[in-house]
Amino acid sequence: MADPAGAATPSQLRHAEEVMGTVFSFDVRGGEPVAVKTALEEAVTGLHAVDEVFSTYREHSQISRLARGELTIEECDPEVAEVLELCAEAERLSDGWFSATYEGRFDPTGLVKGWATERAALHLVEAGVTGVSVNGGGDVQLCGVPGPQRPWRVGVSDPLRPGVLAAVVTAAGTDRLAVATSGTAERGAHIVDPRTGRSAVTDLVSVTVVGPRLTWADCWATAAFAMGSRQALAWLESLPDTEALLITAGDEVRCTGGLAARLG
């Protein structure tokens, strides 16, 4: 197949997988077909392995056993120590607005999904694909390009108008881009204020964060939502390689200064 300009269009492989209580969607472009198929299978297997280790709903997961004191970190898979360090870094950089501790129990699920999505995308990049999009429950890691002179584009839902887009983010000019949204439109008041242990009560209905890595974009969206719009916007502006779109319950849109360059 060729595009209208005559350039070859990369081969395409799509897959959807139910895991971690949500759906992960893969859109893979280019690469050697057999190697790409194998890498996709490995990436999917990796997601299920992450769920086995980190699910707080599984009584015998390593994270549940760690919380009960039945395992030490040294006895867990190496990924547990890696995620624990990432959670500590996220808490430090957000001044405690992102936390992996709830009611005295370590719960890294606020970081794990983004981290696992990013890791799955990078596994396919290592297999030689020219482009990959991995959507983990609405948060997306993009790498490469979907076709010649065609960047990846991600629609951001308007939380106050179902079925309408608030913005379209483009990955033009970068080899790696992530888009993560936290808010109340899809799952209600599920974001916890780590300073009170109760649902965060702010003027925001959604925060979308754009950056190179979904691990951090996902954490920053959660932390920013808990902060509220005024504090969140100033904090997000201070983070390197990070842009954001904030929408308040009063239908006010606030953006970081460099977001316009990412809108298509």
mmCIF file of C-alpha atoms in Angstrom:
data_model
loop_
_atom_site.group_PDB
_atom_site.id
_atom_site.type_symbol
_atom_site.label_atom_id
_atom_site.label_comp_id
_atom_site.label_asym_id
_atom_site.label_seq_id
_atom_site.Cartn_x
_atom_site.Cartn_y
_atom_site.Cartn_z
ATOM 1 C CA MET A 1 0.000 0.000 0.000
ATOM 2 C CA ALA A 2 1.171 3.546 -0.733
ATOM 3 C CA ASP A 3 0.086 6.948 0.468
ATOM 4 C CA PRO A 4 -1.092 9.642 -2.011
ATOM 5 C CA ALA A 5 2.421 11.033 -2.263
ATOM 6 C CA GLY A 6 3.747 7.653 -3.311
ATOM 7 C CA ALA A 7 5.665 6.847 -0.103
ATOM 8 C CA ALA A 8 5.347 3.340 1.276
ATOM 9 C CA THR A 9 2.918 3.038 4.191
ATOM 10 C CA PRO A 10 4.266 0.962 7.096
ATOM 11 C CA SER A 11 2.527 -2.321 7.852
ATOM 12 C CA GLN A 12 0.053 -2.121 10.728
ATOM 13 C CA LEU A 13 -0.731 -4.478 13.604
ATOM 14 C CA ARG A 14 -3.471 -3.783 16.134
ATOM 15 C CA HIS A 15 -4.379 -5.594 19.319
ATOM 16 C CA ALA A 16 -6.592 -5.012 22.363
ATOM 17 C CA GLU A 17 -5.988 -6.781 25.689
ATOM 18 C CA GLU A 18 -8.047 -6.758 28.883
ATOM 19 C CA VAL A 19 -5.716 -6.543 31.865
ATOM 20 C CA MET A 20 -5.374 -4.509 35.091
ATOM 21 C CA GLY A 21 -9.114 -3.914 35.091
ATOM 22 C CA THR A 22 -9.021 -1.964 31.826
ATOM 23 C CA VAL A 23 -8.244 -2.367 28.116
ATOM 24 C CA PHE A 24 -4.809 -1.821 26.591
ATOM 25 C CA SER A 25 -4.890 -1.007 22.877
ATOM 26 C CA PHE A 26 -1.829 -1.426 20.657
ATOM 27 C CA ASP A 27 -1.336 0.220 17.257
ATOM 28 C CA VAL A 28 2.016 -0.898 15.839
ATOM 29 C CA ARG A 29 3.533 0.312 12.572
ATOM 30 C CA GLY A 30 6.443 -1.044 10.534
ATOM 31 C CA GLY A 31 9.186 -3.456 11.491
ATOM 32 C CA GLU A 32 9.833 -7.055 10.468
ATOM 33 C CA PRO A 33 6.448 -8.834 10.819
ATOM 34 C CA VAL A 34 7.605 -11.944 12.672
ATOM 35 C CA ALA A 35 9.773 -9.962 15.107
ATOM 36 C CA VAL A 36 6.981 -7.449 15.703
ATOM 37 C CA LYS A 37 4.391 -10.156 16.353
ATOM 38 C CA THR A 38 6.729 -11.814 18.855
ATOM 39 C CA ALA A 39 7.455 -8.495 20.571
ATOM 40 C CA LEU A 40 3.741 -7.715 20.816
ATOM 41 C CA GLU A 41 3.070 -11.082 22.431
ATOM 42 C CA GLU A 42 5.907 -10.431 24.884
ATOM 43 C CA ALA A 43 4.572 -6.952 25.683
ATOM 44 C CA VAL A 44 1.113 -8.361 26.404
ATOM 45 C CA THR A 45 2.590 -11.119 28.559
ATOM 46 C CA GLY A 46 4.537 -8.440 30.408
ATOM 47 C CA LEU A 47 1.352 -6.516 31.216
ATOM 48 C CA HIS A 48 -0.224 -9.619 32.746
ATOM 49 C CA ALA A 49 2.956 -10.244 34.735
ATOM 50 C CA VAL A 50 2.805 -6.681 36.097
ATOM 51 C CA ASP A 51 -0.806 -7.279 37.145
ATOM 52 C CA GLU A 52 0.183 -10.496 38.911
ATOM 53 C CA VAL A 53 2.902 -8.705 40.877
ATOM 54 C CA PHE A 54 1.297 -5.323 41.615
ATOM 55 C CA SER A 55 -2.461 -5.859 41.860
ATOM 56 C CA THR A 56 -3.788 -4.825 45.261
ATOM 57 C CA TYR A 57 -6.915 -6.882 44.505
ATOM 58 C CA ARG A 58 -4.991 -10.152 44.325
ATOM 59 C CA GLU A 59 -4.474 -11.626 47.779
ATOM 60 C CA HIS A 60 -1.299 -13.413 46.750
ATOM 61 C CA SER A 61 0.310 -10.715 44.605
ATOM 62 C CA GLN A 62 3.768 -9.661 45.718
ATOM 63 C CA ILE A 63 2.547 -6.155 46.547
ATOM 64 C CA SER A 64 -0.224 -7.564 48.782
ATOM 65 C CA ARG A 65 2.173 -9.922 50.515
ATOM 66 C CA LEU A 66 4.680 -7.087 50.933
ATOM 67 C CA ALA A 67 1.987 -4.952 52.580
ATOM 68 C CA ARG A 68 1.198 -7.789 55.010
ATOM 69 C CA GLY A 69 4.872 -8.204 55.881
ATOM 70 C CA GLU A 70 5.084 -11.675 54.337
ATOM 71 C CA LEU A 71 7.793 -10.594 51.887
ATOM 72 C CA THR A 72 10.683 -8.151 51.996
ATOM 73 C CA ILE A 73 11.478 -5.927 49.038
ATOM 74 C CA GLU A 74 14.610 -8.006 48.442
ATOM 75 C CA GLU A 75 12.451 -11.113 48.088
ATOM 76 C CA CYS A 76 10.195 -9.482 45.477
ATOM 77 C CA ASP A 77 10.846 -9.217 41.755
ATOM 78 C CA PRO A 78 13.326 -6.404 40.894
ATOM 79 C CA GLU A 79 10.466 -4.375 39.364
ATOM 80 C CA VAL A 80 8.980 -3.862 42.834
ATOM 81 C CA ALA A 81 12.062 -1.992 44.055
ATOM 82 C CA GLU A 82 12.120 -0.021 40.778
ATOM 83 C CA VAL A 83 8.488 1.048 41.168
ATOM 84 C CA LEU A 84 8.990 1.899 44.835
ATOM 85 C CA GLU A 85 11.863 4.226 43.884
ATOM 86 C CA LEU A 86 9.775 5.845 41.151
ATOM 87 C CA CYS A 87 6.913 6.408 43.616
ATOM 88 C CA ALA A 88 9.302 8.019 46.093
ATOM 89 C CA GLU A 89 10.627 10.305 43.339
ATOM 90 C CA ALA A 90 7.092 11.242 42.263
ATOM 91 C CA GLU A 91 6.165 12.070 45.852
ATOM 92 C CA ARG A 92 9.291 14.207 46.247
ATOM 93 C CA LEU A 93 8.828 16.142 43.008
ATOM 94 C CA SER A 94 5.138 16.780 43.723
ATOM 95 C CA ASP A 95 5.753 17.835 47.320
ATOM 96 C CA GLY A 96 3.598 14.967 48.516
ATOM 97 C CA TRP A 97 0.606 15.584 46.234
ATOM 98 C CA PHE A 98 1.327 12.242 44.582
ATOM 99 C CA SER A 99 1.478 9.449 47.129
ATOM 100 C CA ALA A 100 1.668 5.659 46.959
ATOM 101 C CA THR A 101 0.657 5.268 50.601
ATOM 102 C CA TYR A 102 -3.016 5.147 51.560
ATOM 103 C CA GLU A 103 -4.237 4.418 55.097
ATOM 104 C CA GLY A 104 -0.727 3.305 55.959
ATOM 105 C CA ARG A 105 -0.608 0.776 53.109
ATOM 106 C CA PHE A 106 1.751 0.932 50.122
ATOM 107 C CA ASP A 107 -0.338 1.088 46.942
ATOM 108 C CA PRO A 108 1.626 1.956 43.766
ATOM 109 C CA THR A 109 -1.282 1.519 41.356
ATOM 110 C CA GLY A 110 -1.353 5.274 40.658
ATOM 111 C CA LEU A 111 2.032 4.897 38.961
ATOM 112 C CA VAL A 112 2.080 1.292 37.758
ATOM 113 C CA LYS A 113 -0.361 1.552 34.846
ATOM 114 C CA GLY A 114 1.510 4.427 33.194
ATOM 115 C CA TRP A 115 4.858 2.781 33.856
ATOM 116 C CA ALA A 116 3.657 -0.545 32.412
ATOM 117 C CA THR A 117 2.168 1.157 29.337
ATOM 118 C CA GLU A 118 5.388 3.033 28.655
ATOM 119 C CA ARG A 119 7.433 -0.131 29.144
ATOM 120 C CA ALA A 120 5.242 -2.070 26.685
ATOM 121 C CA ALA A 121 5.681 0.632 24.030
ATOM 122 C CA LEU A 122 9.458 0.709 24.470
ATOM 123 C CA HIS A 123 9.629 -3.076 24.159
ATOM 124 C CA LEU A 124 8.120 -2.768 20.680
ATOM 125 C CA VAL A 125 10.504 0.056 19.778
ATOM 126 C CA GLU A 126 13.381 -2.251 20.673
ATOM 127 C CA ALA A 127 11.951 -4.794 18.224
ATOM 128 C CA GLY A 128 12.439 -2.313 15.376
ATOM 129 C CA VAL A 129 8.974 -0.836 14.797
ATOM 130 C CA THR A 130 8.777 2.575 13.141
ATOM 131 C CA GLY A 131 5.861 3.688 15.277
ATOM 132 C CA VAL A 132 3.768 2.473 18.187
ATOM 133 C CA SER A 133 0.836 3.779 20.203
ATOM 134 C CA VAL A 134 -0.112 2.003 23.402
ATOM 135 C CA ASN A 135 -3.307 3.214 25.073
ATOM 136 C CA GLY A 136 -3.680 1.970 28.639
ATOM 137 C CA GLY A 137 -7.180 2.810 29.789
ATOM 138 C CA GLY A 138 -7.160 6.235 28.144
ATOM 139 C CA ASP A 139 -3.549 7.204 28.850
ATOM 140 C CA VAL A 140 -1.269 6.945 25.835
ATOM 141 C CA GLN A 141 2.428 6.401 25.129
ATOM 142 C CA LEU A 142 3.485 7.272 21.572
ATOM 143 C CA CYS A 143 6.807 6.471 19.917
ATOM 144 C CA GLY A 144 8.011 7.044 16.366
ATOM 145 C CA VAL A 145 5.513 7.895 13.634
ATOM 146 C CA PRO A 146 2.481 6.118 12.123
ATOM 147 C CA GLY A 147 3.552 6.881 8.571
ATOM 148 C CA PRO A 148 5.696 9.114 6.342
ATOM 149 C CA GLN A 149 5.333 12.762 7.381
ATOM 150 C CA ARG A 150 2.407 11.817 9.635
ATOM 151 C CA PRO A 151 2.622 12.394 13.400
ATOM 152 C CA TRP A 152 0.549 10.595 15.999
ATOM 153 C CA ARG A 153 -2.475 12.587 17.185
ATOM 154 C CA VAL A 154 -4.454 12.072 20.402
ATOM 155 C CA GLY A 155 -7.882 13.500 21.124
ATOM 156 C CA VAL A 156 -8.558 14.868 24.619
ATOM 157 C CA SER A 157 -12.185 14.405 25.685
ATOM 158 C CA ASP A 158 -14.151 17.360 26.979
ATOM 159 C CA PRO A 159 -15.276 16.278 30.474
ATOM 160 C CA LEU A 160 -18.283 18.624 30.387
ATOM 161 C CA ARG A 161 -19.520 17.644 26.905
ATOM 162 C CA PRO A 162 -19.623 13.875 26.292
ATOM 163 C CA GLY A 163 -18.537 12.947 22.787
ATOM 164 C CA VAL A 164 -16.780 16.281 22.176
ATOM 165 C CA LEU A 165 -13.014 16.853 22.072
ATOM 166 C CA ALA A 166 -11.484 19.614 24.143
ATOM 167 C CA ALA A 167 -8.213 19.451 22.194
ATOM 168 C CA VAL A 168 -6.102 17.315 19.870
ATOM 169 C CA VAL A 169 -2.483 16.741 20.877
ATOM 170 C CA THR A 170 0.093 16.071 18.168
ATOM 171 C CA ALA A 171 3.428 14.298 18.520
ATOM 172 C CA ALA A 172 4.938 16.208 15.588
ATOM 173 C CA GLY A 173 8.624 16.963 16.071
ATOM 174 C CA THR A 174 9.321 14.377 18.760
ATOM 175 C CA ASP A 175 10.146 10.673 18.823
ATOM 176 C CA ARG A 176 8.300 10.076 22.085
ATOM 177 C CA LEU A 177 5.207 11.650 23.609
ATOM 178 C CA ALA A 178 2.773 10.663 26.347
ATOM 179 C CA VAL A 179 -0.702 11.990 27.123
ATOM 180 C CA ALA A 180 -2.404 11.275 30.464
ATOM 181 C CA THR A 181 -5.679 12.577 31.889
ATOM 182 C CA SER A 182 -7.036 12.521 35.429
ATOM 183 C CA GLY A 183 -10.528 13.660 36.279
ATOM 184 C CA THR A 184 -14.018 12.833 37.445
ATOM 185 C CA ALA A 185 -15.855 12.401 34.136
ATOM 186 C CA GLU A 186 -15.180 8.674 33.643
ATOM 187 C CA ARG A 187 -14.702 7.295 37.164
ATOM 188 C CA GLY A 188 -16.249 9.880 39.461
ATOM 189 C CA ALA A 189 -14.419 11.206 42.526
ATOM 190 C CA HIS A 190 -11.712 8.530 42.686
ATOM 191 C CA ILE A 191 -8.631 10.732 43.210
ATOM 192 C CA VAL A 192 -7.480 10.901 46.815
ATOM 193 C CA ASP A 193 -6.064 13.978 48.496
ATOM 194 C CA PRO A 194 -2.986 12.471 50.197
ATOM 195 C CA ARG A 195 -3.082 15.151 52.883
ATOM 196 C CA THR A 196 -6.563 14.177 54.094
ATOM 197 C CA GLY A 197 -6.935 10.584 52.888
ATOM 198 C CA ARG A 198 -10.330 11.527 51.408
ATOM 199 C CA SER A 199 -11.499 12.248 47.855
ATOM 200 C CA ALA A 200 -9.862 15.369 46.466
ATOM 201 C CA VAL A 201 -12.235 18.334 46.390
ATOM 202 C CA THR A 202 -10.986 20.941 43.910
ATOM 203 C CA ASP A 203 -12.300 23.258 41.219
ATOM 204 C CA LEU A 204 -11.056 20.897 38.497
ATOM 205 C CA VAL A 205 -12.918 18.309 36.450
ATOM 206 C CA SER A 206 -9.912 17.184 34.410
ATOM 207 C CA VAL A 207 -6.162 17.596 34.018
ATOM 208 C CA THR A 208 -4.359 16.409 30.888
ATOM 209 C CA VAL A 209 -0.563 16.264 31.034
ATOM 210 C CA VAL A 210 1.690 15.952 27.987
ATOM 211 C CA GLY A 211 5.335 14.896 28.223
ATOM 212 C CA PRO A 212 7.823 12.368 26.881
ATOM 213 C CA ARG A 213 7.153 9.618 29.460
ATOM 214 C CA LEU A 214 3.790 8.231 30.512
ATOM 215 C CA THR A 215 5.216 7.124 33.864
ATOM 216 C CA TRP A 216 5.509 10.768 34.878
ATOM 217 C CA ALA A 217 2.643 12.252 32.853
ATOM 218 C CA ASP A 218 0.209 9.938 34.645
ATOM 219 C CA CYS A 219 1.610 10.808 38.096
ATOM 220 C CA TRP A 220 1.610 14.542 37.389
ATOM 221 C CA ALA A 221 -1.997 14.505 36.158
ATOM 222 C CA THR A 222 -3.095 12.827 39.391
ATOM 223 C CA ALA A 223 -1.063 15.152 41.606
ATOM 224 C CA ALA A 224 -2.207 18.285 39.744
ATOM 225 C CA PHE A 225 -5.860 17.329 40.035
ATOM 226 C CA ALA A 226 -5.519 16.954 43.812
ATOM 227 C CA MET A 227 -3.863 20.398 44.050
ATOM 228 C CA GLY A 228 -6.555 22.424 42.315
ATOM 229 C CA SER A 229 -6.104 24.647 39.282
ATOM 230 C CA ARG A 230 -4.213 27.627 40.674
ATOM 231 C CA GLN A 231 -1.473 25.704 42.479
ATOM 232 C CA ALA A 232 -1.359 22.982 39.828
ATOM 233 C CA LEU A 233 -0.770 25.341 36.907
ATOM 234 C CA ALA A 234 2.199 27.032 38.561
ATOM 235 C CA TRP A 235 3.674 23.673 39.555
ATOM 236 C CA LEU A 236 3.221 22.124 36.107
ATOM 237 C CA GLU A 237 4.877 25.167 34.520
ATOM 238 C CA SER A 238 7.949 24.447 36.668
ATOM 239 C CA LEU A 239 8.386 20.872 35.393
ATOM 240 C CA PRO A 240 10.750 20.329 32.448
ATOM 241 C CA ASP A 241 9.331 18.992 29.158
ATOM 242 C CA THR A 242 5.803 19.102 30.576
ATOM 243 C CA GLU A 243 2.672 20.824 29.274
ATOM 244 C CA ALA A 244 -0.890 20.605 30.524
ATOM 245 C CA LEU A 245 -4.541 21.428 29.880
ATOM 246 C CA LEU A 246 -6.758 22.037 32.928
ATOM 247 C CA ILE A 247 -10.557 22.314 32.803
ATOM 248 C CA THR A 248 -12.545 23.570 35.787
ATOM 249 C CA ALA A 249 -16.090 22.747 36.844
ATOM 250 C CA GLY A 250 -16.978 26.285 35.743
ATOM 251 C CA ASP A 251 -15.883 25.427 32.173
ATOM 252 C CA GLU A 252 -12.714 27.520 32.404
ATOM 253 C CA VAL A 253 -9.729 26.239 30.414
ATOM 254 C CA ARG A 254 -6.217 26.872 31.705
ATOM 255 C CA CYS A 255 -3.025 25.837 29.900
ATOM 256 C CA THR A 256 0.708 25.866 30.444
ATOM 257 C CA GLY A 257 2.587 28.324 28.267
ATOM 258 C CA GLY A 258 4.017 25.794 25.813
ATOM 259 C CA LEU A 259 0.920 23.702 25.210
ATOM 260 C CA ALA A 260 -0.065 25.504 22.020
ATOM 261 C CA ALA A 261 2.950 24.008 20.237
ATOM 262 C CA ARG A 262 1.535 20.541 20.961
ATOM 263 C CA LEU A 263 -1.999 21.162 19.700
ATOM 264 C CA GLY A 264 -2.963 20.022 16.227
#
